[in-house]
Coordinates of C-alpha atoms in Angstrom, one line a residue:
M11 CA -93.8 -159.6 115.6
A12 CA -95.9 -160.9 112.7
R13 CA -93.9 -158.8 110.4
A14 CA -90.6 -160.0 111.5
K15 CA -91.6 -163.6 111.1
A16 CA -92.8 -162.7 107.6
R17 CA -89.4 -161.3 106.8
R18 CA -87.7 -164.1 108.2
A19 CA -89.8 -166.6 106.2
R20 CA -88.9 -164.7 103.0
R21 CA -85.2 -164.8 103.5
P22 CA -83.4 -167.5 101.7
K23 CA -81.5 -170.1 103.4
A24 CA -77.9 -170.3 103.4
S25 CA -77.8 -173.5 101.2
E26 CA -80.0 -171.8 98.7
R27 CA -77.7 -168.7 98.6
S28 CA -74.7 -170.7 98.0
A29 CA -76.4 -172.7 95.1
A30 CA -77.4 -169.4 93.5
S31 CA -73.9 -168.0 93.8
E32 CA -72.5 -171.0 92.1
A33 CA -75.0 -170.7 89.3
V34 CA -74.1 -167.1 88.7
G35 CA -70.4 -167.8 88.6
E36 CA -70.8 -170.6 86.2
A37 CA -72.9 -168.4 83.9
R38 CA -70.4 -165.7 84.2
Q39 CA -67.6 -168.0 83.5
R40 CA -69.4 -169.2 80.3
R41 CA -69.8 -165.6 79.1
V42 CA -66.2 -164.9 79.6
E43 CA -65.1 -168.1 77.6
E44 CA -67.6 -167.3 74.8
A45 CA -66.3 -163.6 74.8
A46 CA -62.7 -165.0 74.6
A47 CA -63.6 -167.3 71.7
M48 CA -65.5 -164.5 69.8
S49 CA -62.4 -162.2 70.2
Q50 CA -60.2 -165.0 69.0
R51 CA -62.4 -165.4 65.8
L52 CA -62.4 -161.8 65.3
R53 CA -58.5 -161.5 65.4
V54 CA -58.4 -164.5 62.9
L55 CA -60.8 -162.7 60.6
M56 CA -58.9 -159.4 60.9
A57 CA -55.8 -161.1 60.0
L58 CA -57.3 -162.8 57.0
W59 CA -58.8 -159.6 55.9
M60 CA -55.5 -157.8 56.3
A61 CA -53.7 -160.5 54.3
F62 CA -56.4 -160.3 51.5
S63 CA -56.3 -156.5 51.5
V64 CA -52.5 -156.4 51.1
Q65 CA -52.7 -159.0 48.3
A66 CA -55.5 -157.1 46.7
L67 CA -53.6 -153.8 47.1
A68 CA -50.5 -155.5 45.5
S69 CA -52.5 -156.9 42.7
A70 CA -54.3 -153.5 42.1
G71 CA -50.8 -151.8 42.0
Q72 CA -49.5 -154.3 39.5
L73 CA -52.8 -153.7 37.3
C74 CA -52.4 -150.1 37.5
R75 CA -48.8 -150.2 36.5
T76 CA -49.7 -152.6 33.6
W77 CA -52.5 -150.2 32.5
R78 CA -50.3 -147.2 32.8
D79 CA -47.6 -148.7 30.7
K80 CA -50.3 -149.8 28.1
A81 CA -51.8 -146.2 28.3
T82 CA -48.2 -144.7 27.8
G83 CA -47.5 -146.9 24.9
M84 CA -51.0 -146.2 23.3
A85 CA -50.4 -142.5 23.8
G86 CA -47.1 -142.9 22.1
K87 CA -48.7 -144.8 19.2
L88 CA -51.3 -142.1 19.0
A89 CA -48.8 -139.3 19.0
A90 CA -46.9 -141.0 16.2
A91 CA -49.9 -141.7 14.2
A92 CA -51.2 -138.1 14.8
A93 CA -47.8 -136.7 13.6
G94 CA -48.1 -139.1 10.6
H95 CA -51.7 -138.0 9.9
K96 CA -50.6 -134.3 10.1
K97 CA -48.0 -135.0 7.3
M98 CA -50.7 -136.8 5.4
L99 CA -53.2 -134.0 5.8
F100 CA -50.7 -131.5 4.8
R101 CA -49.8 -133.5 1.7
L102 CA -53.6 -134.0 0.9
S103 CA -54.2 -130.3 1.4
I104 CA -51.3 -129.6 -1.0
I105 CA -52.8 -132.0 -3.6
V106 CA -56.2 -130.6 -3.2
L107 CA -54.8 -127.0 -3.5
L108 CA -53.1 -127.9 -6.7
V109 CA -56.1 -129.7 -8.1
T110 CA -58.2 -126.8 -7.3
L111 CA -55.9 -124.4 -8.9
A112 CA -55.7 -126.6 -12.0
M113 CA -59.4 -126.8 -12.2
V114 CA -59.7 -123.0 -11.8
N115 CA -57.2 -122.5 -14.6
V116 CA -59.1 -125.1 -16.8
C117 CA -62.3 -123.1 -16.1
V118 CA -60.6 -119.8 -16.8
F119 CA -59.0 -121.1 -19.9
K120 CA -62.6 -122.4 -21.2
T121 CA -64.3 -119.3 -20.2
C122 CA -61.7 -117.2 -22.1
W123 CA -61.8 -119.5 -25.0
A124 CA -65.6 -119.5 -25.1
A125 CA -65.4 -115.6 -24.8
R126 CA -62.9 -115.5 -27.6
R127 CA -65.0 -117.7 -29.8
I128 CA -68.2 -115.6 -29.0
W129 CA -66.1 -112.4 -29.7
E130 CA -64.7 -114.0 -33.0
D131 CA -68.2 -115.1 -34.1
S132 CA -69.8 -111.7 -33.1
T133 CA -66.9 -109.9 -34.8
A134 CA -67.3 -112.2 -38.0
Q135 CA -71.1 -111.6 -37.9
E136 CA -70.5 -107.8 -37.6
I137 CA -67.9 -107.9 -40.5
E138 CA -70.3 -110.0 -42.7
R139 CA -73.0 -107.7 -41.7
L140 CA -70.9 -104.6 -42.6
Q141 CA -69.7 -106.2 -45.8
Q142 CA -73.3 -107.1 -46.7
A143 CA -74.2 -103.3 -46.0
A144 CA -71.2 -102.2 -47.9
S145 CA -72.3 -104.5 -51.0
E146 CA -75.9 -103.4 -50.7
L147 CA -74.6 -99.8 -50.7
R148 CA -72.4 -100.4 -53.7
A149 CA -75.2 -102.2 -55.4
Q150 CA -77.6 -99.3 -54.5
L151 CA -75.0 -96.9 -55.8
D152 CA -74.6 -99.0 -59.1
C153 CA -78.4 -99.2 -59.2
Y154 CA -78.7 -95.2 -59.2
Q155 CA -76.0 -94.9 -61.7
T156 CA -78.1 -97.0 -64.3
P157 CA -81.1 -95.6 -66.0
D158 CA -84.6 -96.4 -65.2
W159 CA -85.7 -99.0 -68.1
A160 CA -89.3 -98.9 -66.9
L161 CA -89.6 -95.2 -68.0
Q162 CA -92.2 -94.8 -70.7
S163 CA -90.6 -91.8 -72.4
F164 CA -86.8 -91.4 -72.7
G165 CA -85.4 -88.2 -73.8
E166 CA -82.4 -87.8 -76.1
D167 CA -80.0 -87.4 -73.3
T168 CA -81.4 -90.4 -71.3
G169 CA -81.3 -92.6 -74.4
R170 CA -77.6 -91.6 -75.0
Q171 CA -76.7 -92.1 -71.4
A172 CA -78.3 -95.6 -71.5
L173 CA -76.7 -96.7 -74.7
L174 CA -73.1 -95.3 -74.4
P175 CA -72.0 -97.6 -71.4
C176 CA -72.8 -100.7 -73.0
A177 CA -72.2 -99.7 -76.9
S178 CA -69.2 -101.2 -78.7
P179 CA -66.4 -98.9 -79.9
R180 CA -68.0 -99.2 -83.5
L181 CA -71.4 -98.2 -82.1
R182 CA -70.3 -95.2 -80.0
P183 CA -70.5 -92.6 -82.8
L184 CA -74.0 -93.8 -83.6
A185 CA -74.9 -93.4 -80.0
L186 CA -73.5 -89.9 -79.8
I187 CA -75.5 -88.6 -82.9
S188 CA -78.6 -90.4 -82.2
S189 CA -81.9 -88.9 -81.4
P190 CA -84.2 -90.6 -79.0
I191 CA -83.2 -94.2 -79.7
I192 CA -85.0 -95.7 -76.9
T193 CA -88.7 -94.9 -76.8
G194 CA -89.6 -96.3 -73.4
A195 CA -91.3 -99.1 -71.7
T196 CA -94.9 -100.2 -72.2
I197 CA -97.5 -102.2 -70.2
D198 CA -98.3 -105.8 -71.1
T199 CA -102.1 -105.4 -70.7
R200 CA -102.7 -109.1 -71.4
R201 CA -101.0 -110.1 -68.1
T202 CA -101.8 -107.0 -66.1
S203 CA -104.8 -106.8 -63.6
P204 CA -107.9 -104.9 -64.4
I205 CA -108.2 -101.3 -63.6
Y206 CA -110.5 -100.2 -60.7
E207 CA -113.8 -99.0 -62.0
L208 CA -115.7 -96.2 -60.5
R209 CA -119.1 -97.7 -59.4
S210 CA -121.1 -94.7 -58.2
W211 CA -123.9 -93.3 -60.1
F212 CA -122.4 -89.9 -60.5
S213 CA -119.1 -91.2 -61.9
R214 CA -120.8 -93.3 -64.4
R215 CA -122.4 -90.3 -65.8
C216 CA -119.4 -87.9 -65.5
F217 CA -117.6 -87.8 -68.6
W218 CA -114.5 -86.0 -67.1
C219 CA -114.2 -88.5 -64.2
S220 CA -111.5 -91.1 -65.5
V221 CA -109.3 -93.5 -63.9
N222 CA -105.6 -93.4 -64.9
P223 CA -104.4 -96.2 -66.9
P224 CA -101.7 -98.7 -65.9
D225 CA -98.9 -96.8 -68.0
T226 CA -99.1 -94.1 -65.3
I227 CA -96.6 -95.9 -63.2
L228 CA -94.1 -95.6 -66.0
Q229 CA -94.2 -91.8 -65.9
P230 CA -92.3 -89.4 -63.6
G231 CA -94.2 -87.4 -61.2
V232 CA -95.6 -88.4 -57.9
S233 CA -98.5 -86.1 -56.7
L234 CA -101.9 -87.0 -55.2
G235 CA -104.1 -88.9 -57.7
E236 CA -101.2 -89.6 -60.3
C237 CA -101.5 -93.4 -59.7
W238 CA -102.9 -96.5 -61.3
P239 CA -105.5 -98.1 -59.2
M240 CA -105.8 -102.0 -59.6
E241 CA -108.8 -103.9 -58.7
G242 CA -108.8 -105.3 -55.2
Q243 CA -106.0 -105.8 -52.6
Q244 CA -104.1 -108.1 -54.8
G245 CA -102.9 -107.8 -58.4
Q246 CA -100.1 -107.6 -60.8
V247 CA -98.6 -105.6 -63.6
V248 CA -96.1 -106.8 -66.4
I249 CA -93.8 -104.1 -67.8
R250 CA -92.2 -104.6 -71.1
L251 CA -88.8 -102.9 -71.1
R252 CA -87.5 -101.3 -74.0
A253 CA -84.2 -103.4 -73.8
K254 CA -83.2 -106.8 -72.5
I255 CA -81.4 -105.9 -69.3
R256 CA -80.0 -107.6 -66.4
P257 CA -81.9 -106.0 -63.4
S258 CA -80.2 -105.0 -60.4
C259 CA -82.9 -103.0 -58.4
V260 CA -86.4 -102.0 -58.4
T261 CA -87.9 -98.7 -56.9
L262 CA -91.4 -98.2 -55.9
E263 CA -92.9 -94.7 -55.1
H264 CA -96.1 -93.7 -53.2
I265 CA -97.3 -90.6 -51.6
T266 CA -96.8 -90.2 -47.9
P267 CA -100.0 -90.7 -45.5
E268 CA -99.7 -86.9 -44.8
M269 CA -100.4 -86.0 -48.4
T270 CA -103.7 -87.9 -48.3
P271 CA -107.0 -86.3 -47.2
S272 CA -107.6 -89.1 -44.6
G273 CA -104.0 -89.0 -43.2
T274 CA -103.6 -92.8 -44.1
A275 CA -102.1 -94.7 -47.1
S276 CA -104.4 -97.8 -46.8
S277 CA -104.2 -98.2 -50.7
A278 CA -100.5 -98.5 -50.8
P279 CA -99.0 -101.9 -51.6
R280 CA -97.5 -103.7 -48.7
D281 CA -96.1 -107.2 -49.7
V282 CA -94.6 -107.2 -53.1
A283 CA -92.8 -109.8 -55.2
V284 CA -90.8 -109.1 -58.5
F285 CA -90.1 -111.6 -61.2
G286 CA -88.3 -111.7 -64.4
L287 CA -90.1 -112.9 -67.4
D288 CA -89.0 -114.1 -70.9
A289 CA -90.7 -113.1 -74.0
D290 CA -91.1 -116.6 -75.5
S291 CA -91.9 -118.5 -72.4
E292 CA -94.2 -118.2 -69.2
E293 CA -91.2 -118.9 -67.0
E294 CA -91.2 -116.7 -64.0
V295 CA -87.8 -116.3 -62.3
P296 CA -88.1 -114.8 -58.8
L297 CA -86.0 -111.9 -58.1
V298 CA -87.1 -110.3 -54.7
S299 CA -89.8 -110.3 -52.2
F300 CA -90.3 -107.2 -49.8
T301 CA -92.6 -105.2 -47.9
F302 CA -93.2 -101.7 -48.8
D303 CA -93.4 -99.7 -45.5
V304 CA -95.4 -96.5 -45.9
G305 CA -93.7 -95.2 -42.8
E306 CA -90.2 -95.4 -44.3
G307 CA -90.7 -92.7 -47.0
P308 CA -92.3 -92.1 -50.5
T309 CA -89.4 -93.7 -52.4
Q310 CA -87.9 -97.1 -51.4
T311 CA -85.3 -99.1 -53.5
F312 CA -84.9 -102.9 -53.1
L313 CA -82.0 -104.9 -54.6
L314 CA -82.9 -107.7 -56.7
K315 CA -81.4 -111.3 -56.2
N316 CA -80.4 -112.1 -59.8
N317 CA -78.1 -114.9 -58.9
H318 CA -77.8 -116.3 -62.4
S319 CA -77.2 -112.7 -63.9
R320 CA -80.0 -113.5 -66.4
A321 CA -81.3 -110.7 -68.7
F322 CA -85.0 -110.2 -69.1
R323 CA -87.3 -108.1 -71.3
Y324 CA -90.3 -108.4 -69.0
I325 CA -90.6 -107.6 -65.4
K326 CA -93.6 -108.6 -63.1
V327 CA -94.5 -106.8 -60.1
L328 CA -97.0 -108.9 -58.1
V329 CA -98.8 -107.1 -55.2
K330 CA -99.9 -109.7 -52.5
S331 CA -101.5 -107.3 -50.1
N332 CA -102.0 -103.6 -49.3
W333 CA -102.3 -101.7 -46.1
G334 CA -106.0 -102.3 -45.6
H335 CA -108.0 -100.7 -48.6
P336 CA -110.8 -103.3 -49.5
R337 CA -111.5 -102.0 -53.0
Y338 CA -108.3 -101.2 -54.7
T339 CA -104.5 -100.7 -54.5
C340 CA -102.7 -97.8 -56.0
L341 CA -99.2 -97.8 -57.7
Y342 CA -97.6 -94.5 -58.3
R343 CA -94.5 -95.3 -59.9
V344 CA -92.3 -98.3 -60.6
Q345 CA -88.6 -98.1 -61.7
V346 CA -86.5 -100.8 -62.9
H347 CA -82.6 -100.4 -63.0
G348 CA -79.9 -102.5 -64.6
K349 CA -77.6 -103.0 -67.3
V350 CA -78.2 -103.6 -71.0
V351 CA -76.9 -106.8 -72.6
K352 CA -74.6 -106.0 -75.5
T353 CA -76.4 -108.3 -77.9
E354 CA -79.4 -106.2 -77.5
D355 CA -77.3 -103.1 -78.6
H356 CA -76.3 -104.8 -81.8
R357 CA -79.8 -105.7 -82.6
T358 CA -80.7 -102.0 -82.0
A359 CA -77.9 -100.9 -84.2
E360 CA -78.9 -103.3 -87.0
S361 CA -82.4 -102.2 -86.9
L362 CA -81.4 -98.6 -87.1
N363 CA -79.0 -99.2 -90.0
G364 CA -81.5 -101.4 -91.6

């Protein structure tokens, strides 16, 4: 019973139920109205968005068409420019090729011209060298064909051979029948270096131990010991020729190193100078300077540079150094070749006739 009463007490009354139903209906009605308003707003927004989208798409299409037209025009311009550039590049390539060929031709021409000049210079130098060698050979041949005017003793045939080439027709018979006309050359001892003196105790007391005089160099024959030793490594000898001649060459002789006991030629002259002297003056005319190389042979001939074609009666041979001997320098033989001047022949003839 009590429970029933309690349930009855908890049940709402009819008036309360109707009020609650009305409140629920009103709330439901408001939600429906709000949903309808929201739906209306959504339809408006959708319509606006659709309108805007259509306008945007239309604008975008127009813009795309504009850009496409611009791109097409730019592509055409680029194609035309590329074609023009291709032509320009082709022309430039042709110009560069022609310039390169011209430069190559210029370089080849210059190279050929330089090679030709070098060849011409070398050929000219070779021709000059050959001409100089030929002239030296001719001079040496002429030198060998002339007598040795530094020979101390001329024989009869030698005197005739020396006088005939330069004698006048009036003097030729006299030259043919003459006996030893030319007596030979001599040494000017006043202007010649002193002889090397033996300084050992034995040599000073040995009466057969003697030193060759300077005129040894004017005599033929080159054997071991047949020389004139001059004092020291430097010295000079002045030769008085029998006639006044125009010297053309001078010949020096010395034994080979193999002929010496020591196997060396340290006493041989090395640097030598030859001068022409006048009898009345002390003027020295340089004729030649040379080096006597002991390894070139025992006999060596050197051409004289007598540019003025002067005639001399005296010849000076100056030895500047030898090949290392500290005490003396040996000269074996000196030959002087040349041609006699005709005035000397007339004086000789006059002295013979007188």
